[in-house]
PDB file of C-alpha atoms in Angstrom:
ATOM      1  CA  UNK A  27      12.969   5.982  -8.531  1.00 52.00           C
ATOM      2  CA  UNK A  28      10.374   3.263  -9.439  1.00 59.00           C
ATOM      3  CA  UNK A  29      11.706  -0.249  -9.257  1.00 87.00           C
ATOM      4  CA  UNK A  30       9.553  -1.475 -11.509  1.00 95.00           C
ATOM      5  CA  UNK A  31       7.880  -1.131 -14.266  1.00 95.00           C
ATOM      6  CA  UNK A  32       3.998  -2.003 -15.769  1.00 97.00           C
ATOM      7  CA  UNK A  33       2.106  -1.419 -18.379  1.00 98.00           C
ATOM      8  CA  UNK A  34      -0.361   1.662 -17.784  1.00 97.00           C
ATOM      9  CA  UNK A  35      -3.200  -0.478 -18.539  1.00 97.00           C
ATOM     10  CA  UNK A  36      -4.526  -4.001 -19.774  1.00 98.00           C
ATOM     11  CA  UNK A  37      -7.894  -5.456 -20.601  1.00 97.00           C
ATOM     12  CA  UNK A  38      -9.696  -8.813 -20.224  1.00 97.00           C
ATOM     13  CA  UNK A  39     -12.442 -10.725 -21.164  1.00 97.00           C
ATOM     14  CA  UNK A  40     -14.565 -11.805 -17.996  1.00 97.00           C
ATOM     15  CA  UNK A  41     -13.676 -15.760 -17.118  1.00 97.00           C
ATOM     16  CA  UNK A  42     -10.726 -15.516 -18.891  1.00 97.00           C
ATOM     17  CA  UNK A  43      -6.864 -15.491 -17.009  1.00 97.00           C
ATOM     18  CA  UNK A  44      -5.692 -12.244 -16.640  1.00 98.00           C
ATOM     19  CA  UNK A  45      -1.445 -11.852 -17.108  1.00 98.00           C
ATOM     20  CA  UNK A  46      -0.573  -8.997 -15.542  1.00 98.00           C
ATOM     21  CA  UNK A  47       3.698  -8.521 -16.390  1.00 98.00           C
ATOM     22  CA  UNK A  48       6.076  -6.435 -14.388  1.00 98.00           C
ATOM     23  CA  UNK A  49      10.051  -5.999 -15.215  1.00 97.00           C
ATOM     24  CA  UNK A  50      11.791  -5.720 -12.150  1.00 96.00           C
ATOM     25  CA  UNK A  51      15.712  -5.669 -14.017  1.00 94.00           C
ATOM     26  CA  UNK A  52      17.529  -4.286 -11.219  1.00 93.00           C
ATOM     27  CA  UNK A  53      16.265  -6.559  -8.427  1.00 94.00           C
ATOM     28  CA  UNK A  54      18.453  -7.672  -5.733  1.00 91.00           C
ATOM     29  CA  UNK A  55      18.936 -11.143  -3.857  1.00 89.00           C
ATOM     30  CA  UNK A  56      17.336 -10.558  -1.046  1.00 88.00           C
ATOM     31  CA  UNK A  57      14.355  -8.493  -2.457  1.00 91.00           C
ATOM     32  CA  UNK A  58      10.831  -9.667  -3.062  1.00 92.00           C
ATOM     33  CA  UNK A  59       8.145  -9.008  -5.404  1.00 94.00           C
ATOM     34  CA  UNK A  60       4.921  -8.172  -3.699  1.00 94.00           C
ATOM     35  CA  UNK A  61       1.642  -7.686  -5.627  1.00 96.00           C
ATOM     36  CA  UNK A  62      -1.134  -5.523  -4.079  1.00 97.00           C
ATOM     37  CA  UNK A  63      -4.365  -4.156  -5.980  1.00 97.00           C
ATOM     38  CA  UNK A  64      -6.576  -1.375  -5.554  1.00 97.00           C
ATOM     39  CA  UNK A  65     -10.302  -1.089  -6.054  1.00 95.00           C
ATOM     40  CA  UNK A  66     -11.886   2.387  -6.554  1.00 89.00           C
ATOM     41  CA  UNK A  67     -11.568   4.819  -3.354  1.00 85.00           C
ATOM     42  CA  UNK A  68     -10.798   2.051  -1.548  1.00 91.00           C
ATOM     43  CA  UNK A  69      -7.371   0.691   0.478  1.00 94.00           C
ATOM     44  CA  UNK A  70      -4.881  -1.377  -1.517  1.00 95.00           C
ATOM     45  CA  UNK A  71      -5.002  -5.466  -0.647  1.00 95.00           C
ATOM     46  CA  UNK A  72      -2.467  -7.331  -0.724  1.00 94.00           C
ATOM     47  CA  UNK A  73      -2.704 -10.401  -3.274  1.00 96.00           C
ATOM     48  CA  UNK A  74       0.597 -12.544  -3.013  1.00 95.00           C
ATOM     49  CA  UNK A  75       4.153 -12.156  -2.846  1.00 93.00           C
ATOM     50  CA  UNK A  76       7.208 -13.998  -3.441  1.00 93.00           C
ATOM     51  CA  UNK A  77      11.154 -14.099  -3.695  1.00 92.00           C
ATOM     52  CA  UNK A  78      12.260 -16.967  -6.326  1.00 92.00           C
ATOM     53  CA  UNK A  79      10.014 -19.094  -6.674  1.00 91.00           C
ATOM     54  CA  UNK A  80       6.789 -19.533  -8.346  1.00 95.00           C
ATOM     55  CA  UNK A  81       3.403 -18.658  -5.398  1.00 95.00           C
ATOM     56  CA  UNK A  82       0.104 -19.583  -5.634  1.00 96.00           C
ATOM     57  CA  UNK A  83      -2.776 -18.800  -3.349  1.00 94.00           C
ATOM     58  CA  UNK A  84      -6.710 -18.220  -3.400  1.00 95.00           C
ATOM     59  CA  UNK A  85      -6.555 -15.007  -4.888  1.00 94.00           C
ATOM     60  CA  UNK A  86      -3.565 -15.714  -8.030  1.00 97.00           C
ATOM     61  CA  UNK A  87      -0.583 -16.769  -8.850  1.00 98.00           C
ATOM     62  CA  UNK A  88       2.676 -15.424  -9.157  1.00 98.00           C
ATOM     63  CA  UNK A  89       5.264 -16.880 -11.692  1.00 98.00           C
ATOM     64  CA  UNK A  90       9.260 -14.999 -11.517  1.00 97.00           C
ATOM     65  CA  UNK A  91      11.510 -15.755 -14.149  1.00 97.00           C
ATOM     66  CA  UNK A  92      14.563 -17.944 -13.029  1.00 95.00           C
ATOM     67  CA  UNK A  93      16.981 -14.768 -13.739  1.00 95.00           C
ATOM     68  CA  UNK A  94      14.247 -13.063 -11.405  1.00 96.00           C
ATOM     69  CA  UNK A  95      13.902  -9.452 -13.738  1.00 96.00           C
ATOM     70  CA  UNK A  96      10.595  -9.938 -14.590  1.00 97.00           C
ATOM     71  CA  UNK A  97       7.240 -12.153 -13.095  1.00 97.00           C
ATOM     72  CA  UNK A  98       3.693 -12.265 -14.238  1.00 98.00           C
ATOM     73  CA  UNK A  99       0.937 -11.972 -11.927  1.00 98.00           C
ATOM     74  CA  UNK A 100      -2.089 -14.392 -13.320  1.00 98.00           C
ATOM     75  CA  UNK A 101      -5.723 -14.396 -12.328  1.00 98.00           C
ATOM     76  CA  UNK A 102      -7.019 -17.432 -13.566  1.00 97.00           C
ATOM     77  CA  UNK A 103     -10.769 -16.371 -14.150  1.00 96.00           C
ATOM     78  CA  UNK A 104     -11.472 -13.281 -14.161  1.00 97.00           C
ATOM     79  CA  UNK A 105     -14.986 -11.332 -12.877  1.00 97.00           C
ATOM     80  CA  UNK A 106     -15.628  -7.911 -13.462  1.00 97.00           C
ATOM     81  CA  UNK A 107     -14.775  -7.347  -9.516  1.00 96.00           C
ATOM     82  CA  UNK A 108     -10.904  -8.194 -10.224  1.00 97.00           C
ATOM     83  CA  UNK A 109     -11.038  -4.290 -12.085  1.00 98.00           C
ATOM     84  CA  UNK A 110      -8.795  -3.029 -10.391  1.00 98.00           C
ATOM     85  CA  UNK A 111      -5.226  -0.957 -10.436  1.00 98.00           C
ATOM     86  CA  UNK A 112      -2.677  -3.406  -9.908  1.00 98.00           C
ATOM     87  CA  UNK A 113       0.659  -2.828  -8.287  1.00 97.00           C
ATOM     88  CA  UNK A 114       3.799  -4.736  -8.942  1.00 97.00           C
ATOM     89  CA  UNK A 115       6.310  -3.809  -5.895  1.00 95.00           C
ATOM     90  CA  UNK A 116       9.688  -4.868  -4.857  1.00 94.00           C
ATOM     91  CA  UNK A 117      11.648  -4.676  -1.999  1.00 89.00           C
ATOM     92  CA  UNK A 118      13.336  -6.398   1.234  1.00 86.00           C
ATOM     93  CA  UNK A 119      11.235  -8.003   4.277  1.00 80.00           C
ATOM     94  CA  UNK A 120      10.477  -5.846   6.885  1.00 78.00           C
ATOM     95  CA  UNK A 121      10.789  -2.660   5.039  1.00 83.00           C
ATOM     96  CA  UNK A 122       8.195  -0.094   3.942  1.00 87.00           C
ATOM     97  CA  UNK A 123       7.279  -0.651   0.391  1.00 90.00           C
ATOM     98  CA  UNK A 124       6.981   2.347  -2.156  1.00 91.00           C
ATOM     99  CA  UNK A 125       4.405   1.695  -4.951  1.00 93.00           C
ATOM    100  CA  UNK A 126       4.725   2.453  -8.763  1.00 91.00           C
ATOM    101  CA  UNK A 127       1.880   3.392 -11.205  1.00 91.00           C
ATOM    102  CA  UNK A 128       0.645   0.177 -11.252  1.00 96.00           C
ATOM    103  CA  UNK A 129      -2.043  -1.121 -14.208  1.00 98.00           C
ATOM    104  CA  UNK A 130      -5.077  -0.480 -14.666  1.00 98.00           C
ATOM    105  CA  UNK A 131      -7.476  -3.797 -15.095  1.00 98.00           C
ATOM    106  CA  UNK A 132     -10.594  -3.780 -17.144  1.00 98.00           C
ATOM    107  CA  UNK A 133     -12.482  -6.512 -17.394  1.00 98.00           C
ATOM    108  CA  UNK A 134     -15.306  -6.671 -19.269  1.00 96.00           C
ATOM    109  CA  UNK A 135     -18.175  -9.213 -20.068  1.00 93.00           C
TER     110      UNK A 135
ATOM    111  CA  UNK B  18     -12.689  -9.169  12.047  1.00 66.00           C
ATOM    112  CA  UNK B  19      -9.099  -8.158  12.967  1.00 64.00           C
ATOM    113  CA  UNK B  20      -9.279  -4.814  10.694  1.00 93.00           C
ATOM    114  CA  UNK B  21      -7.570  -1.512  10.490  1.00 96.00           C
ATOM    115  CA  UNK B  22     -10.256   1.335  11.022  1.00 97.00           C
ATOM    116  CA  UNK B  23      -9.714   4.748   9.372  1.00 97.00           C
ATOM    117  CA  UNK B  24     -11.604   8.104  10.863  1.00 89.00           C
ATOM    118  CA  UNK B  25     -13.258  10.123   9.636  1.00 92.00           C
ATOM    119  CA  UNK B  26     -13.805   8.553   6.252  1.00 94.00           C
ATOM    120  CA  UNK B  27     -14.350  11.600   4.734  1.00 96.00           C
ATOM    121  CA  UNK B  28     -12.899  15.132   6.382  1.00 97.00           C
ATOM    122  CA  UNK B  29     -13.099  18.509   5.041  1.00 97.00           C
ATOM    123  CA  UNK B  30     -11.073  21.129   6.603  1.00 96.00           C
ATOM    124  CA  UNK B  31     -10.492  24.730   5.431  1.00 97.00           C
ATOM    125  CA  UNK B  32      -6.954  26.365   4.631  1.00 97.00           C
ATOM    126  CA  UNK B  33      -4.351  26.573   7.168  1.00 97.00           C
ATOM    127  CA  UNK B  34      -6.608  24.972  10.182  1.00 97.00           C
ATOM    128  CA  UNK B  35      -5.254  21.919  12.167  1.00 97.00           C
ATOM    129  CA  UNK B  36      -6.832  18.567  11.618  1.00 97.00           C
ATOM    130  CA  UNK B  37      -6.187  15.357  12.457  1.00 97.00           C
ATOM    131  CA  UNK B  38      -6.695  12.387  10.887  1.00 97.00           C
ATOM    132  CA  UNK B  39      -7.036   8.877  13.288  1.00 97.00           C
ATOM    133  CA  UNK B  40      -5.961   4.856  12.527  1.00 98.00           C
ATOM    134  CA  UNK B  41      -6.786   1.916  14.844  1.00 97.00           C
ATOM    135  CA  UNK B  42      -6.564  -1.790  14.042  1.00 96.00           C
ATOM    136  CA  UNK B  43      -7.130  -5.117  16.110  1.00 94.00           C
ATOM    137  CA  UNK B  44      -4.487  -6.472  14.594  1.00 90.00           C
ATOM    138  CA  UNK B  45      -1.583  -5.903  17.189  1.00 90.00           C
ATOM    139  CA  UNK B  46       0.802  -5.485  14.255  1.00 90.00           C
ATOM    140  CA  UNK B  47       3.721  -3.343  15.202  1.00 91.00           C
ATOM    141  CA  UNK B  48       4.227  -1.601  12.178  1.00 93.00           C
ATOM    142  CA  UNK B  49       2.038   0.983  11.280  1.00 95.00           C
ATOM    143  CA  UNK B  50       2.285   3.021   8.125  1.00 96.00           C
ATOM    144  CA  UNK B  51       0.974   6.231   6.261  1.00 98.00           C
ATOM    145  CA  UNK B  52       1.115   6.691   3.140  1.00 97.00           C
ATOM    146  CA  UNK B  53      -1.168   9.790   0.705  1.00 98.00           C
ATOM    147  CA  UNK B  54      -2.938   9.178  -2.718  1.00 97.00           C
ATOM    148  CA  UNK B  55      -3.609  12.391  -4.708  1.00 96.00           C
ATOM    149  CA  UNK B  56      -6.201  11.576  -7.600  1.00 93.00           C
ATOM    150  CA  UNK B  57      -4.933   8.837 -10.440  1.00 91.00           C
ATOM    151  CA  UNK B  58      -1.519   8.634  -8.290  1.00 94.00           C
ATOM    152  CA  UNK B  59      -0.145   5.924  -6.530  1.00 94.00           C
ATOM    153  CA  UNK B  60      -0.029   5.884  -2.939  1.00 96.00           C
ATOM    154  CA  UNK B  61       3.303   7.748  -1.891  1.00 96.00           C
ATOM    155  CA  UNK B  62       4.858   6.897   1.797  1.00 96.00           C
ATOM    156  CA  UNK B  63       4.977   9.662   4.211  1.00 97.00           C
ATOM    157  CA  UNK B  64       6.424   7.851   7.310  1.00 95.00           C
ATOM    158  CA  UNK B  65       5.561   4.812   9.440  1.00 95.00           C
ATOM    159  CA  UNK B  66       6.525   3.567  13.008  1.00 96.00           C
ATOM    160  CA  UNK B  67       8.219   0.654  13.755  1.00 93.00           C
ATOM    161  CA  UNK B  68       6.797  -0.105  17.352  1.00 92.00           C
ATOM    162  CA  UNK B  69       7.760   3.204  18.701  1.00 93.00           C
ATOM    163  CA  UNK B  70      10.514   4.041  16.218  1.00 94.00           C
ATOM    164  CA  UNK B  71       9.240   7.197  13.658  1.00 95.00           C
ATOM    165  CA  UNK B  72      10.751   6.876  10.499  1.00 94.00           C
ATOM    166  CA  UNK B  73      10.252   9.670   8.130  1.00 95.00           C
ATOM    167  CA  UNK B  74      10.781   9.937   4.603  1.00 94.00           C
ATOM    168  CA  UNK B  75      13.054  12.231   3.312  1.00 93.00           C
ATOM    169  CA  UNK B  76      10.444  14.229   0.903  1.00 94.00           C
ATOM    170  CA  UNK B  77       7.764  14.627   3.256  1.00 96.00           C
ATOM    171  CA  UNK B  78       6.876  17.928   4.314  1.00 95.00           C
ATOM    172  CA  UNK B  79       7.155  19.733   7.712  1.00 95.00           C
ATOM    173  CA  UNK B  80       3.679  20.074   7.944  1.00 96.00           C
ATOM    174  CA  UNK B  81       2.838  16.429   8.522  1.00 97.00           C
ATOM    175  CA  UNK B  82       3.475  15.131  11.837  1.00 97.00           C
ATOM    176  CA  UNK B  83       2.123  11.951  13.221  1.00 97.00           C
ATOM    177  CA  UNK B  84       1.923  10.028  16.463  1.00 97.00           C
ATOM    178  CA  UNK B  85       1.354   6.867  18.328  1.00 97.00           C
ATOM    179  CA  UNK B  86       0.409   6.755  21.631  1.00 97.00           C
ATOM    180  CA  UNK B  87       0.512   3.201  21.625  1.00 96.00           C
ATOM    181  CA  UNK B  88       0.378  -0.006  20.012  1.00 94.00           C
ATOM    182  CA  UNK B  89      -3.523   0.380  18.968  1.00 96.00           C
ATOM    183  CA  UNK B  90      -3.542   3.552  17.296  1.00 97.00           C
ATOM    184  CA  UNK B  91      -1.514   6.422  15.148  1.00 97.00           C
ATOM    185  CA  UNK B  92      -2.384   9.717  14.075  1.00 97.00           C
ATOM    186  CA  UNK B  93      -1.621  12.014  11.178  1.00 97.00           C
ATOM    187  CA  UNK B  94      -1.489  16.005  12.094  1.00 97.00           C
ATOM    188  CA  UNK B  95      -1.543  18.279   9.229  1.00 98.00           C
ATOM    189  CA  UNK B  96      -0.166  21.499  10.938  1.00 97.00           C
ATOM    190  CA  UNK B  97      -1.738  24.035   8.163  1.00 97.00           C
ATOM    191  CA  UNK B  98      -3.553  22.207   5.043  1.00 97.00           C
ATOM    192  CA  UNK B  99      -3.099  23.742   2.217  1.00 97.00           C
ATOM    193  CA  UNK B 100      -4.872  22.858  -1.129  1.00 96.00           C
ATOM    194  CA  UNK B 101      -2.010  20.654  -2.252  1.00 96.00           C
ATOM    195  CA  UNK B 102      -2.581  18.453   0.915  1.00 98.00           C
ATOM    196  CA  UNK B 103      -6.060  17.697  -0.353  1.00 98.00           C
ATOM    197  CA  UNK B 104      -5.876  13.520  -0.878  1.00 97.00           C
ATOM    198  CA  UNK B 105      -6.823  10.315   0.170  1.00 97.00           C
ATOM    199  CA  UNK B 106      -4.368   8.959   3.312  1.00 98.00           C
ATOM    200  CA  UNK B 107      -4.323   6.087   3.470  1.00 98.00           C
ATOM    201  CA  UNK B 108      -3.091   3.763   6.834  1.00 97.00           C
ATOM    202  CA  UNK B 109      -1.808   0.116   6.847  1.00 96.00           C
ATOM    203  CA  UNK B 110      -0.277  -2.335   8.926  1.00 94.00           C
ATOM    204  CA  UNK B 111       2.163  -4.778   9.061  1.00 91.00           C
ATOM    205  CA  UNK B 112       3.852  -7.204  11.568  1.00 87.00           C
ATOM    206  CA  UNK B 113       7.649  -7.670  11.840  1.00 79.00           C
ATOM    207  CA  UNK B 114       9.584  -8.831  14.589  1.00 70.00           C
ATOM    208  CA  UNK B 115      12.893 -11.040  14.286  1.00 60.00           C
ATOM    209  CA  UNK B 116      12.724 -13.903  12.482  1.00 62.00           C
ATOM    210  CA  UNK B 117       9.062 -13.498  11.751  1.00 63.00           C
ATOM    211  CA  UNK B 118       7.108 -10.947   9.130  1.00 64.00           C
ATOM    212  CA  UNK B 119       3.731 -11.149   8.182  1.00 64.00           C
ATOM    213  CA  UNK B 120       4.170 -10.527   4.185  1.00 73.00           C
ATOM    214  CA  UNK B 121       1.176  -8.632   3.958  1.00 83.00           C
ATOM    215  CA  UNK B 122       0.175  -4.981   4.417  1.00 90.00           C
ATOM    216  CA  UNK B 123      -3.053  -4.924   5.730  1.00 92.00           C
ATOM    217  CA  UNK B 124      -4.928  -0.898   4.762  1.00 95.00           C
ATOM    218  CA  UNK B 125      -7.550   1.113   6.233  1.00 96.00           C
ATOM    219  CA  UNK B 126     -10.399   2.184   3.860  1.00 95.00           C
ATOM    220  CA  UNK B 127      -8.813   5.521   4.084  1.00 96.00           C
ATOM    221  CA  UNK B 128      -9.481   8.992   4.828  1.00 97.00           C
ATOM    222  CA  UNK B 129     -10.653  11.501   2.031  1.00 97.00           C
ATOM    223  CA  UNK B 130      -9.425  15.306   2.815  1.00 98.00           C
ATOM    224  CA  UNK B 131     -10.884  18.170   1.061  1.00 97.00           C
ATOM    225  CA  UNK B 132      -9.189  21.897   1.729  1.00 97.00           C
ATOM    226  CA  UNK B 133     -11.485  24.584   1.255  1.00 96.00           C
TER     227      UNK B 133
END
């Protein structure tokens, strides 16, 4: 059963943030939230992860609510290239992670 | 560029005849992974290796087998294809020893097979 949940799809204006929200209500301590996208017929990439606290890198940032059952995933200027599906994951270090549906990104100019 | 490389990219077979579908990466990660996409799904996990170790999940069918040779590459038999098998598989890597894991999957570009 899915972890998580997203909605099926979102849209966004080009250069604007993009909020991408995921409930993860039945997380447990020692389980992380990993985000990954996917391009068109290509592999999924792996964007950023994190277990409590808020992440930032090159590519987003991640922001977990302190009760840690939801987090947002934000991409702070969007280009048309960030259209993408976009899949909110959870699960402990070290084991094999099992994607959801994900969301579908379109951004448009 | 460290990379995992997925062969063919595209593969057609026809029904019930072997094939075998190849991963390498430069990445010396121990953990290697395979996972299939049907059309507008999400990738689903069919087993991965942890160094040697196979782990298979519990819903993936007989048919698929895979192997690893060693730490370079892993392979993903298809005993008899049928039209249901028809996907994208997909391979990624990841590194996990004690006390250290590299966060990140890293994927192939895939492999696209076609039944016919």
């Amino acid at each position: 059963d899915a972890k998580t949940t997203q909605p099926t799809s979102m849209d966004c204006a080009e250069g604007r943030a993009a909020n991408l929200p995921c409930n993860h209500s039945t997380i447990s301590g020692n389980e992380y939230v990993y985000w990954y996208r996917q391009i068109h017929s290509q592999g999924p990439q792996y964007i950023i992860h994190g277990l409590k606290n808020n992440e930032t890198n090159e590519m987003a940032s991640l922001i977990i609510t302190e009760d840690r059952k939801s987090s947002t995933l934000i991409l702070p200027h969007a280009t048309l290239r960030d259209t993408a599906v976009y899949y909110c994951i959870v699960g402990q270090a070290g084991t094999a992670l099992i994607f959801g549906k994900g969301t579908t990104l379109s951004v448009s100019s | 560029d460290a990379m995992v490389i997925q062969n063919p990219r595209y593969q057609v077979t026809q029904f019930g005849k072997p094939v075998t579908l190849s991963c390498s990466q430069t990445l010396n990660h121990n953990v290697m992974y395979w996972y299939q996409q049907k059309s507008s799904q999400a990738p689903k996990l069919l087993f991965h290796y942890y160094d040697k170790d196979f782990n298979n999940e519990a819903d993936t069918p007989d048919n698929f087998q895979s192997r690893r040779p060693n730490t370079s590459f892993c392979f993903l038999d298809i005993r008899s294809p049928g039209l249901g098998d028809a996907a994208m598989y997909l391979c990624a890597t990841s590194a996990w020893w004690t006390g250290v894991y590299n966060y990140g999957y890293t994927f192939g570009s895939g492999t696209r097979l076609t039944v016919v």
